[in-house]
PDB file of C-alpha atoms in Angstrom:
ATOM      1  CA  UNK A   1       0.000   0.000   0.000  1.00 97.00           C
ATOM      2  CA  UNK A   2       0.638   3.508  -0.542  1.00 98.00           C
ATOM      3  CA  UNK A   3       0.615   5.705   2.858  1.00 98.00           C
ATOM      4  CA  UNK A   4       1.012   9.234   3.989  1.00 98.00           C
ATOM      5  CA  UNK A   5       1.498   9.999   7.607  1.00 98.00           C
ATOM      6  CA  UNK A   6       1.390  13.101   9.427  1.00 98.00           C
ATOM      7  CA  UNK A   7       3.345  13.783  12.679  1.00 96.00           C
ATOM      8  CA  UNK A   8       6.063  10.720  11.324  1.00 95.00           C
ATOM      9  CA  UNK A   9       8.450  12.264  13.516  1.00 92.00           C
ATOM     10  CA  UNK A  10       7.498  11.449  17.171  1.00 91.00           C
ATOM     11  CA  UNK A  11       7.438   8.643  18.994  1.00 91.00           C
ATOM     12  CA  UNK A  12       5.110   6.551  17.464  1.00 95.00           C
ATOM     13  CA  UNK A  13       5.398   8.369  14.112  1.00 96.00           C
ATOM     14  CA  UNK A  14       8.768   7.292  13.989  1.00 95.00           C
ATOM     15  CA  UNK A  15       8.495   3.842  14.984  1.00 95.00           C
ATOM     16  CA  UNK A  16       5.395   3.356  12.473  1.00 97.00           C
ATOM     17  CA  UNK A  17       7.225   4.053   9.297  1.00 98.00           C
ATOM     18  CA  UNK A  18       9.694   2.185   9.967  1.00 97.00           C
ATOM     19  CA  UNK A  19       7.403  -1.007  10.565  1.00 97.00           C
ATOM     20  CA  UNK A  20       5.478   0.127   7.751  1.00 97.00           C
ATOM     21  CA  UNK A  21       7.846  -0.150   5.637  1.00 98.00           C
ATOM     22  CA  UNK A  22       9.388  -3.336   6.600  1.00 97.00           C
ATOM     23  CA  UNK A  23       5.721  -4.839   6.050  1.00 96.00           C
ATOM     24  CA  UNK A  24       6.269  -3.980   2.254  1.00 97.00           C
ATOM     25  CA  UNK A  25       4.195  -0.600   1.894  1.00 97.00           C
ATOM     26  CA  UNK A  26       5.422   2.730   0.932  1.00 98.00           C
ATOM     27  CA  UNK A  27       5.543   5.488   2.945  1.00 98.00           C
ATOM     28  CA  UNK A  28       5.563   9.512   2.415  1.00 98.00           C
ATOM     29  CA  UNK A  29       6.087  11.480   5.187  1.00 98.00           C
ATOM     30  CA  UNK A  30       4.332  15.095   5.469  1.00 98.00           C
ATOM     31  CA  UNK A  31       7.342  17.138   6.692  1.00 97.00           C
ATOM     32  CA  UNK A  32       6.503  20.972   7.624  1.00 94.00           C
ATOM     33  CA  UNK A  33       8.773  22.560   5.456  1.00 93.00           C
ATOM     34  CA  UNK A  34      10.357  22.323   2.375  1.00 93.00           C
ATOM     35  CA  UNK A  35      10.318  18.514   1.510  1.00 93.00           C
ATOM     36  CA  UNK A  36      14.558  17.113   1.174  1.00 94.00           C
ATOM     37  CA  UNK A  37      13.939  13.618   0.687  1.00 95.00           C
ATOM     38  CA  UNK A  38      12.249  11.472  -1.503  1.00 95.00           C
ATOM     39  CA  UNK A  39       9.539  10.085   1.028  1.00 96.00           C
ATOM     40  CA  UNK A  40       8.829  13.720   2.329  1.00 97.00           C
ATOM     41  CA  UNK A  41       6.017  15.935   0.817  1.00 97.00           C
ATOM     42  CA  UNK A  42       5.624  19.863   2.302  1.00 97.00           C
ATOM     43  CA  UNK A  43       2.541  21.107   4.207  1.00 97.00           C
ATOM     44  CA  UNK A  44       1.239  23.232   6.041  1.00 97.00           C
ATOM     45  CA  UNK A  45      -1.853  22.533   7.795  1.00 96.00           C
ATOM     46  CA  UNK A  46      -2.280  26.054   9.154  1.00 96.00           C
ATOM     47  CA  UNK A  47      -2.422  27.726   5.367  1.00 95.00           C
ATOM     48  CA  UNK A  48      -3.873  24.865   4.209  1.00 92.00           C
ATOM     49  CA  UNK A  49      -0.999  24.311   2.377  1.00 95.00           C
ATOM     50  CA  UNK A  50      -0.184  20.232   1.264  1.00 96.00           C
ATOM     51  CA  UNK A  51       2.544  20.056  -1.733  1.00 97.00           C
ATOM     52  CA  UNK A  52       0.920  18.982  -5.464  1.00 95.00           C
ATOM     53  CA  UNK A  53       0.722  15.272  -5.717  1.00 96.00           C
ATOM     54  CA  UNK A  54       1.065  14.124  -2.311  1.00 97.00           C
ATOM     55  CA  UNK A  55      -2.123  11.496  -2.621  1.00 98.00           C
ATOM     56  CA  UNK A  56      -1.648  10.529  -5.895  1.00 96.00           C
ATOM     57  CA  UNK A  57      -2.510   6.918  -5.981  1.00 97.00           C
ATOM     58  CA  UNK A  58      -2.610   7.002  -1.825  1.00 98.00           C
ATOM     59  CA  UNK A  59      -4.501   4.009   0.184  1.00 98.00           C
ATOM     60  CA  UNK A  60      -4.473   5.846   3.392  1.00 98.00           C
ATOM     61  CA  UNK A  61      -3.286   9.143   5.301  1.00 98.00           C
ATOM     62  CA  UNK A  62      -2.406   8.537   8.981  1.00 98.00           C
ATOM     63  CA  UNK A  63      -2.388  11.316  11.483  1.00 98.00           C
ATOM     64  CA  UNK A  64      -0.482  11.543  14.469  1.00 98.00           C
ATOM     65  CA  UNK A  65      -0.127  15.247  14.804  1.00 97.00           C
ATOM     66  CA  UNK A  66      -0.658  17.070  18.156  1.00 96.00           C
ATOM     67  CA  UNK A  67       1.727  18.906  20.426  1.00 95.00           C
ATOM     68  CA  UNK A  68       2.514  17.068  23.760  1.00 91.00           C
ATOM     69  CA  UNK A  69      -0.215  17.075  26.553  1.00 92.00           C
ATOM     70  CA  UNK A  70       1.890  17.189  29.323  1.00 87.00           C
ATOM     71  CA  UNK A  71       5.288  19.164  28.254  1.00 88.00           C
ATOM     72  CA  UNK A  72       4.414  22.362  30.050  1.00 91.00           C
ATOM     73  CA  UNK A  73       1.870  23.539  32.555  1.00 93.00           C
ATOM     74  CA  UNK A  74      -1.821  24.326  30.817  1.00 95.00           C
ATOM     75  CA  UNK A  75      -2.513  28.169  30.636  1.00 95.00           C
ATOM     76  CA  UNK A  76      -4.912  29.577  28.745  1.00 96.00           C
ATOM     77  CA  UNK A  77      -2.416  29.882  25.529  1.00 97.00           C
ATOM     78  CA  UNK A  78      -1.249  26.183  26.148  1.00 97.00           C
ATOM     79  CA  UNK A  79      -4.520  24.517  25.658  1.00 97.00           C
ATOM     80  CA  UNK A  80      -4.785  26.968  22.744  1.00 98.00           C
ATOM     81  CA  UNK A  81      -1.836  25.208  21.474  1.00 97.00           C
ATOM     82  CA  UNK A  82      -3.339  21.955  22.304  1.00 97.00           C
ATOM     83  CA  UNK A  83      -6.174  21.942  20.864  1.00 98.00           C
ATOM     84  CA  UNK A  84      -4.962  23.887  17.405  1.00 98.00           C
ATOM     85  CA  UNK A  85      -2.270  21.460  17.296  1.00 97.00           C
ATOM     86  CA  UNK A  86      -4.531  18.250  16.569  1.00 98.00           C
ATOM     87  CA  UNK A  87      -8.124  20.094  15.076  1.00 98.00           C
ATOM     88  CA  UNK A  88      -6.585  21.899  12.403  1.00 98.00           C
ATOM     89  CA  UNK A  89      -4.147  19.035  10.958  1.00 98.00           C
ATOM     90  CA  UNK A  90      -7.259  16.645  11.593  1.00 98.00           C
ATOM     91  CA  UNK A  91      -9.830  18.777   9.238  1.00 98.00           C
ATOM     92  CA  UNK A  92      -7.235  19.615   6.525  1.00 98.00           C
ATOM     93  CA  UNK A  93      -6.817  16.205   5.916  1.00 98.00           C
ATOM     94  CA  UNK A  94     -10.191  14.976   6.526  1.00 98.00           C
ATOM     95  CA  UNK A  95     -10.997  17.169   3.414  1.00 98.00           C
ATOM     96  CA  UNK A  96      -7.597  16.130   1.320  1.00 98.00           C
ATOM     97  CA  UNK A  97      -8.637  12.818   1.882  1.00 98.00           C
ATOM     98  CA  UNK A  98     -12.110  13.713   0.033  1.00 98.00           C
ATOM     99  CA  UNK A  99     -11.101  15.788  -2.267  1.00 97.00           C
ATOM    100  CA  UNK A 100      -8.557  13.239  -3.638  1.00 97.00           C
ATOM    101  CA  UNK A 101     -10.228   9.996  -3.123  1.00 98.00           C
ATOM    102  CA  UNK A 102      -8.314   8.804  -0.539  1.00 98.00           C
ATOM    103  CA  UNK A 103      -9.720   5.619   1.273  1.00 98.00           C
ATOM    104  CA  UNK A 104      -9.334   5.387   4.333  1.00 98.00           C
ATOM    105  CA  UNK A 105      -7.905   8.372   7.373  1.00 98.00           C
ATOM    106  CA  UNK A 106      -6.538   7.074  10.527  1.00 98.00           C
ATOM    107  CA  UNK A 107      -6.657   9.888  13.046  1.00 98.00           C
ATOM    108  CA  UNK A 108      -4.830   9.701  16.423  1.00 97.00           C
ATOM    109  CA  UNK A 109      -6.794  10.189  19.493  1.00 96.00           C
ATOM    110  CA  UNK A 110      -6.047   9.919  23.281  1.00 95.00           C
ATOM    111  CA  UNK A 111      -8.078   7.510  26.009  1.00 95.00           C
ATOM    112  CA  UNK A 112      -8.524  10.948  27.464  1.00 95.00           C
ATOM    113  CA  UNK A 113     -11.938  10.620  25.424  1.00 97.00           C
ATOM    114  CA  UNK A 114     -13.889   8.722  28.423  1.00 97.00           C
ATOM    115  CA  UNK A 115     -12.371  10.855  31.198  1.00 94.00           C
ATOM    116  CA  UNK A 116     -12.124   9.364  34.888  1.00 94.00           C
ATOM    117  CA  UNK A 117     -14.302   6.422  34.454  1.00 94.00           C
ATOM    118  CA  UNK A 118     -14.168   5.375  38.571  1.00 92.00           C
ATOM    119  CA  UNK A 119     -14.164   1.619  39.110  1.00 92.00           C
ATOM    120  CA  UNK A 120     -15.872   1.039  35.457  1.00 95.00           C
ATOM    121  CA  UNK A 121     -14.217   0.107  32.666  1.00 96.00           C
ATOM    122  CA  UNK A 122     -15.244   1.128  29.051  1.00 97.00           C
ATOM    123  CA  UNK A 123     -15.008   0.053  25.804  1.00 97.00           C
ATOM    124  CA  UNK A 124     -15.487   1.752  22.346  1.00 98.00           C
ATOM    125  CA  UNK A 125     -19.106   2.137  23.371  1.00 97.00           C
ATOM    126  CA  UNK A 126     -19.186   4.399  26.581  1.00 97.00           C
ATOM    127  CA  UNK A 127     -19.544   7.829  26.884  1.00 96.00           C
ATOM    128  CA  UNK A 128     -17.598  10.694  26.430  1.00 96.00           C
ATOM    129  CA  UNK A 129     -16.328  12.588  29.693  1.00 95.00           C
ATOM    130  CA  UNK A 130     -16.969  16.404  30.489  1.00 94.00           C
ATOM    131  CA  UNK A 131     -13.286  17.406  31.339  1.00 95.00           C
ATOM    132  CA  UNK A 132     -11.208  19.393  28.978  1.00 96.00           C
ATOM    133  CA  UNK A 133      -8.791  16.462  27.766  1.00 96.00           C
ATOM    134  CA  UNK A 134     -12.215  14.720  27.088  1.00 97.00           C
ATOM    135  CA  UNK A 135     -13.935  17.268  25.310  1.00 97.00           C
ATOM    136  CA  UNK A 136     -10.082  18.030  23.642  1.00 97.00           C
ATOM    137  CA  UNK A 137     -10.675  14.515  22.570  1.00 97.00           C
ATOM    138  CA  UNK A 138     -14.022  15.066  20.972  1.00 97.00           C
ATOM    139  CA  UNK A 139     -12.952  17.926  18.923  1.00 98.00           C
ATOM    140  CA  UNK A 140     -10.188  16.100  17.401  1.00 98.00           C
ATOM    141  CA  UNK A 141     -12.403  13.025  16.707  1.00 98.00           C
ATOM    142  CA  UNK A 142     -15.337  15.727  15.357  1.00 98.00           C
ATOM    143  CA  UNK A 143     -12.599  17.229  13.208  1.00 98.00           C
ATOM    144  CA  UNK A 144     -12.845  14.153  10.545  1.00 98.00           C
ATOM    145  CA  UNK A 145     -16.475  14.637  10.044  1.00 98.00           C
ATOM    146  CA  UNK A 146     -15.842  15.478   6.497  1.00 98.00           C
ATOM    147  CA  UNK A 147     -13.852  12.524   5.562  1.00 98.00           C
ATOM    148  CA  UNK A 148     -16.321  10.453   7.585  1.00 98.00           C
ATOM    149  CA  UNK A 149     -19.445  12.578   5.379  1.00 98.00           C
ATOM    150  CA  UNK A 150     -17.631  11.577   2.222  1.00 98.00           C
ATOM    151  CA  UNK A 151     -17.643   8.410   2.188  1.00 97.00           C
ATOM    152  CA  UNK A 152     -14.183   7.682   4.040  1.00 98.00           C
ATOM    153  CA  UNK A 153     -13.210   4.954   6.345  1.00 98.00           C
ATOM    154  CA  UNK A 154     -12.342   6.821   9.420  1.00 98.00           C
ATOM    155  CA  UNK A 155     -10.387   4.851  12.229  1.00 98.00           C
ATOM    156  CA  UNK A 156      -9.960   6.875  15.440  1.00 98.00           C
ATOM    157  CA  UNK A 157      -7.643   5.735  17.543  1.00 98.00           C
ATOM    158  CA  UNK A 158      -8.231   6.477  21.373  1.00 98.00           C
ATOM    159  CA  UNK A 159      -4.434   5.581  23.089  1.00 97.00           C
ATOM    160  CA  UNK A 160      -3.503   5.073  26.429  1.00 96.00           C
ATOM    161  CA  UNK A 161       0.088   5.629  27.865  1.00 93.00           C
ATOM    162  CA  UNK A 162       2.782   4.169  25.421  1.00 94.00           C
ATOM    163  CA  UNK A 163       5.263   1.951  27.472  1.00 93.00           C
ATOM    164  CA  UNK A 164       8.971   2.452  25.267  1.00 89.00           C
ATOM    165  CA  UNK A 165      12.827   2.325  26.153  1.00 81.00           C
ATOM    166  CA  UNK A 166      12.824   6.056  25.752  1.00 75.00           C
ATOM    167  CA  UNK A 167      10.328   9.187  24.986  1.00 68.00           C
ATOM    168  CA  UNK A 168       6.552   9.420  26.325  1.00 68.00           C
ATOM    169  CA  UNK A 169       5.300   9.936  29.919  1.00 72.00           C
ATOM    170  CA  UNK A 170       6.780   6.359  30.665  1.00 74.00           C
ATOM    171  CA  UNK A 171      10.397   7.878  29.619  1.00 73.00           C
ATOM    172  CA  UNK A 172       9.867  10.489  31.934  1.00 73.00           C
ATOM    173  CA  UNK A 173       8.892   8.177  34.857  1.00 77.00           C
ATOM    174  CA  UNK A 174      11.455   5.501  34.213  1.00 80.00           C
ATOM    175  CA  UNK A 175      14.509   8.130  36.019  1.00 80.00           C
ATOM    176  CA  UNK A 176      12.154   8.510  38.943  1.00 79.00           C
ATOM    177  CA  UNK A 177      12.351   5.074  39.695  1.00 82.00           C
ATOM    178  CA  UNK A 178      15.868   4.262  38.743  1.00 80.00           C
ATOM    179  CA  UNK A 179      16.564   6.986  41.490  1.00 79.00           C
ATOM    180  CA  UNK A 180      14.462   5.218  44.282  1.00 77.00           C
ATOM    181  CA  UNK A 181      11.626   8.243  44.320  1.00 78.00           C
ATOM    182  CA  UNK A 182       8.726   6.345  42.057  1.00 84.00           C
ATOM    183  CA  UNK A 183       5.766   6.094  44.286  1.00 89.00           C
ATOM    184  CA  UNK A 184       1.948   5.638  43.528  1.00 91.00           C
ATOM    185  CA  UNK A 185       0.336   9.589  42.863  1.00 92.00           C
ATOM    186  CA  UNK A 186      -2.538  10.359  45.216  1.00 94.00           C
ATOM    187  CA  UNK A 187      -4.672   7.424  46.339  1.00 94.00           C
ATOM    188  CA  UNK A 188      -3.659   4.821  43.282  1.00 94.00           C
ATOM    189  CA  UNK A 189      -6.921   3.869  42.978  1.00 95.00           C
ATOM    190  CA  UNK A 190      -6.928   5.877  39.978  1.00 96.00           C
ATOM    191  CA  UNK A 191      -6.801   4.005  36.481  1.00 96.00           C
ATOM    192  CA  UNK A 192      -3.768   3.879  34.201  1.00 94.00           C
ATOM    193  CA  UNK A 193      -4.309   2.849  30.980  1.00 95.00           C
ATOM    194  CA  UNK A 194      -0.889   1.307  29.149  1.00 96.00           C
ATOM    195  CA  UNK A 195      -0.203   0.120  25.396  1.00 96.00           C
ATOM    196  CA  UNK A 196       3.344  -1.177  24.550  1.00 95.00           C
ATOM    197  CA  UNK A 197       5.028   0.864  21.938  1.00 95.00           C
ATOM    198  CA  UNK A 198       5.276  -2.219  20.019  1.00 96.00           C
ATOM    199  CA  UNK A 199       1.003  -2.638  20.392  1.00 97.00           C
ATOM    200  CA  UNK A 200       0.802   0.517  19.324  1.00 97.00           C
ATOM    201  CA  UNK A 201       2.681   0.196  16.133  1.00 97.00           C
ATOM    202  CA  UNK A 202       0.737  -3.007  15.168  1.00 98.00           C
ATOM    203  CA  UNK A 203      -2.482  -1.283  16.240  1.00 98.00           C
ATOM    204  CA  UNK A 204      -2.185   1.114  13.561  1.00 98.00           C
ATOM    205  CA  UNK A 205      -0.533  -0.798  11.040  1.00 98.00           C
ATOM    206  CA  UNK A 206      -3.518  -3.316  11.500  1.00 98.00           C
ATOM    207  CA  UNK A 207      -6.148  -1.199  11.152  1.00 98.00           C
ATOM    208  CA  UNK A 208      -4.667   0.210   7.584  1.00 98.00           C
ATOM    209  CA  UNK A 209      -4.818  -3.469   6.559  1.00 97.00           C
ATOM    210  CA  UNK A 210      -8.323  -4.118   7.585  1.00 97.00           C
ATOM    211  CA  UNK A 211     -10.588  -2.505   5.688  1.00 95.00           C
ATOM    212  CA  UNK A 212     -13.508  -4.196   7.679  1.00 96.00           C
ATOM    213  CA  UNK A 213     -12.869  -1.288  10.713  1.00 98.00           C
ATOM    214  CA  UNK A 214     -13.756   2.111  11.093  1.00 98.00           C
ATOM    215  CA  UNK A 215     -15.197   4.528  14.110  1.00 98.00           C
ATOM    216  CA  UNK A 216     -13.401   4.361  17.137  1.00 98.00           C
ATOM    217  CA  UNK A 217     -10.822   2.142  18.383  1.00 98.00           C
ATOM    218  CA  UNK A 218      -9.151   1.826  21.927  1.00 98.00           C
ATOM    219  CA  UNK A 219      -5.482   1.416  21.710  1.00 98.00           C
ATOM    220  CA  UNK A 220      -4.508  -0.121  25.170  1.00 97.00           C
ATOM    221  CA  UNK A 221      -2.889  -3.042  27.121  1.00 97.00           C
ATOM    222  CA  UNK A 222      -6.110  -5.463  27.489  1.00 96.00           C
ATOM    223  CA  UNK A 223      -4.914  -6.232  31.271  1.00 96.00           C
ATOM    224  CA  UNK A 224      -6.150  -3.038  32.785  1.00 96.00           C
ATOM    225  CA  UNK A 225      -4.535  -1.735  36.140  1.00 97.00           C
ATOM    226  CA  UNK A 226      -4.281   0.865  38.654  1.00 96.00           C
ATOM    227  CA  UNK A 227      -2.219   3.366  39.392  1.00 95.00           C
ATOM    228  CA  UNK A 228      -0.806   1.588  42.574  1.00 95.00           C
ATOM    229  CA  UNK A 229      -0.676  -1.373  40.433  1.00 96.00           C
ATOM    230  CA  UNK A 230       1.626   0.564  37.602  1.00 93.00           C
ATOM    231  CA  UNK A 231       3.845   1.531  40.242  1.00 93.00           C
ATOM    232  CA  UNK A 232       4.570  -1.586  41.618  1.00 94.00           C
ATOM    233  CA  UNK A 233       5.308  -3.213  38.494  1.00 93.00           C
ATOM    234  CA  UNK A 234       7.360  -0.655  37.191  1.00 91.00           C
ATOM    235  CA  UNK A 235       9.503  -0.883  41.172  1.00 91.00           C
ATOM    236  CA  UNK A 236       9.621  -4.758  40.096  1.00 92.00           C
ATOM    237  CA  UNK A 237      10.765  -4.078  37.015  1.00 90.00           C
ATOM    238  CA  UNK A 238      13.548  -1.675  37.872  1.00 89.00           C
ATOM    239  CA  UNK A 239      14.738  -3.700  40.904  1.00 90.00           C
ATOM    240  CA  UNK A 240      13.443  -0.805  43.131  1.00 91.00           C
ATOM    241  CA  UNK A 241      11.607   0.066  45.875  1.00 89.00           C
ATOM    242  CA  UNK A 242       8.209   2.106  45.485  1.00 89.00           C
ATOM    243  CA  UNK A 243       7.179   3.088  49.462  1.00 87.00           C
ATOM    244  CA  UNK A 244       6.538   6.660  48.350  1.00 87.00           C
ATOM    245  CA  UNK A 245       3.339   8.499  48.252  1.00 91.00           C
ATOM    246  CA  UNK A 246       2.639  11.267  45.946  1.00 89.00           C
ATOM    247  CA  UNK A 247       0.078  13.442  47.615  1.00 92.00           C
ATOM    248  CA  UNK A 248      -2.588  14.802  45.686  1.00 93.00           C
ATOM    249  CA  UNK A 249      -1.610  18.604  46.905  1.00 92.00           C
ATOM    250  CA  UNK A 250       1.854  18.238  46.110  1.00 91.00           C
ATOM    251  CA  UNK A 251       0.708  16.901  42.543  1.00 89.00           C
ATOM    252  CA  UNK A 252      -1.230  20.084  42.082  1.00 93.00           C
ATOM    253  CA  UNK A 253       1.416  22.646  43.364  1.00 92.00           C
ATOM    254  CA  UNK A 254       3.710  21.518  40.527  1.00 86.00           C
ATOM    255  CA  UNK A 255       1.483  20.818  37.866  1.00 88.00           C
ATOM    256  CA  UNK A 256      -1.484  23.008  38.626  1.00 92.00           C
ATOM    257  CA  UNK A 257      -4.749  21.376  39.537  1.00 93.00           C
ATOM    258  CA  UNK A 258      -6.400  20.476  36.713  1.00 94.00           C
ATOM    259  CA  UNK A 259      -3.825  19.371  35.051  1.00 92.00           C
ATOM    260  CA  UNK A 260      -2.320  16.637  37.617  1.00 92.00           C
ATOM    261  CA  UNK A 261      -6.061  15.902  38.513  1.00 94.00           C
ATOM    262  CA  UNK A 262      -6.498  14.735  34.786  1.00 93.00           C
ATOM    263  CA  UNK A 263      -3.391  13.207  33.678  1.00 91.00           C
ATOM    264  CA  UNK A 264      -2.474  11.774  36.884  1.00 91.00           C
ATOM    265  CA  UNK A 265      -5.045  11.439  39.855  1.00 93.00           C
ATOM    266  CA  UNK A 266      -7.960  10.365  37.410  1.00 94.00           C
ATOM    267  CA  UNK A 267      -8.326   8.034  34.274  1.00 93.00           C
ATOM    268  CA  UNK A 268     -10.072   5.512  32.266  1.00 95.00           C
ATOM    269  CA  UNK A 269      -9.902   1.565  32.465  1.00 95.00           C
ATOM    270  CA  UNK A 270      -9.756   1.392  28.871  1.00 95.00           C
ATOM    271  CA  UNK A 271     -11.016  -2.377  26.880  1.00 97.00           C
ATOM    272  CA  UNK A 272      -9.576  -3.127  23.405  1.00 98.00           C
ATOM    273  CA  UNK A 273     -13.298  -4.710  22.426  1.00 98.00           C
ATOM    274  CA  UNK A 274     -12.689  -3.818  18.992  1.00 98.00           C
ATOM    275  CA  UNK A 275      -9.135  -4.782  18.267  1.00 98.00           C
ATOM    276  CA  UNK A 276      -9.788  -8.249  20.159  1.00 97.00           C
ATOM    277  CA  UNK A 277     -12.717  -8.591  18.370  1.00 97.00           C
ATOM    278  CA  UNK A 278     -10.866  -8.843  14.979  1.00 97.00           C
ATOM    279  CA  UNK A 279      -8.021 -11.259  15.873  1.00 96.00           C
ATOM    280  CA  UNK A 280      -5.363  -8.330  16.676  1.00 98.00           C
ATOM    281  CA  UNK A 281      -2.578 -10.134  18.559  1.00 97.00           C
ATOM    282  CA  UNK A 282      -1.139  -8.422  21.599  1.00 97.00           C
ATOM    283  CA  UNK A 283       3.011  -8.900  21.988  1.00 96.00           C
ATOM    284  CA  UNK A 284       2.502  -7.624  25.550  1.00 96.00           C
ATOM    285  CA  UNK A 285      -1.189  -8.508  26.652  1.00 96.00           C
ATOM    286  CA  UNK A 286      -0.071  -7.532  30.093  1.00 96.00           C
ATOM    287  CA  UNK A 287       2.252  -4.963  32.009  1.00 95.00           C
ATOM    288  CA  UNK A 288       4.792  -7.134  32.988  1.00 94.00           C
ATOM    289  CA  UNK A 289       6.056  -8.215  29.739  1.00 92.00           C
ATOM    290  CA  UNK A 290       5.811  -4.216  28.300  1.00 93.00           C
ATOM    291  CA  UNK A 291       7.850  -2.801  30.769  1.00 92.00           C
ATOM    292  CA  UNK A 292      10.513  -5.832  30.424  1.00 89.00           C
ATOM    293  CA  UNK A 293      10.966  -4.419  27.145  1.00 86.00           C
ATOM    294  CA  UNK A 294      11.017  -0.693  27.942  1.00 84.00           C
ATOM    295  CA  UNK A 295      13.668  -1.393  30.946  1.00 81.00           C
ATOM    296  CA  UNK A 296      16.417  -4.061  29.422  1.00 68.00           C
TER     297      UNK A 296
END
């Protein structure tokens, strides 16, 4: 197949082509500036700007743009920033992918979509939440109504936490512990909903491959667990103790209170109903085996 992705450059961007690729299909990357390669094609999502050509004969566009949810403290500009970052990519290609006949659009998306879900777990059929990383969420998904109007296969693709050597909110935990001052944040009794990197990468390169799903799609470990639960795997993992506490307060001093309260002290129990539904294969069905990866 024939595939353009957006956002190629990140973590999972990065990984993706490269799997792509060793599956047999051809990738072009959309590169925001002057294309220098071969594989790269110019845009600009904010002019609505994409360089001549780019779908020519094109089975799908993937989109993984979106500027990182928990690099810097949300003001008022940040969740600007936030929320530009993945709408405005999201409806210029939703109409590209119209406009030139494109297939099918997979569109990155965050578990974020269900907010805290308590003690429940949900699949691809619960609710939305009412917090702003849910209703972030829901614009992004809303942003491919066009493709989805025209006749599109749109996969969205709601993902938890990526566990990986390096990079993500895990790569930013990992020193914590190596240091002996990882410790469960607030109660634990909080969600924490985990993919492997290598999960991830499948995810999306199964769904391109399967023309038989579309709509929404939770991308997540399919052995749920807790916060408290994370942290002592991660202290097993690491050869490390975890006896700390992270109070709630002390959470909220440093991060400001709505953000720790939704990226840390709250969460979904996310279910992979749809990807187990269709035979997907996990290489790390549960926690354990991810974060023996992400550690060695």
């Amino acid at each position: 197949m024939r595939v353009v992705i957006a956002g190629s450059s990140g973590l999972i961007g990065t990984s993706l082509v490269a799997s792509m690729r060793a599956a047999g299909h051809e990738v072009l990357r959309l590169v925001r500036r002057k294309a220098a390669a071969p594989d790269e094609r110019g845009w600009d999502p904010y002019a609505g700007r994409i360089d001549e050509g780019t779908f020519d004969g094109v089975d799908a566009v993937i989109n993984l743009c979106g500027a990182g949810i928990g690099d810097k403290r949300w003001d008022d500009a940040r969740k600007q920033v936030l929320h530009d970052s993945r709408v405005v990519p999201a409806e210029v290609l939703s109409a590209a992918v119209v406009e030139h006949g494109v297939p099918t659009l997979v569109n990155s998306s965050g578990a974020h979509f269900y907010g805290d879900t308590g003690s429940r777990l949900a699949d691809e059929d619960a609710p939305g939440g009412h917090t702003f990383m849910s209703r972030l969420t829901q614009d992004w998904e809303a942003a491919t109504t066009v493709a989805q109007e025209g006749g599109v296969r749109v996969v969205l693709m709601r993902t938890a936490v990526v566990i990986s050597p390096s990079g993500g909110v895990f790569g930013r935990l990992k020193p914590m512990f190596q240091f002996f001052l990882g410790g469960k944040l607030g109660t634990g009794e909080q969600f924490f909903p985990w993919v492997s990197l290598d999960d991830v990468v499948s995810a999306y390169r199964f769904v391109v491959e399967h023309d038989d799903i579309s709509g929404p799609v939770n991308v997540a470990g399919p052995t749920p667990v807790t916060n408290a639960e994370f942290t002592k795997a991660v202290g097993t993992a690491l050869h490390r103790p975890t006896p700390w506490v992270v109070p709630a307060f002390a959470l909220k001093t440093l991060l400001g209170g709505e953000m720790a309260q939704e990226l840390l002290l709250s969460g979904p129990g996310l279910t992979p109903k749809v990807l187990e539904s269709r035979g997907f294969h996990f290489m790390h069905p549960a926690l354990p085996a991810a974060l023996s990866t992400a550690v060695a």
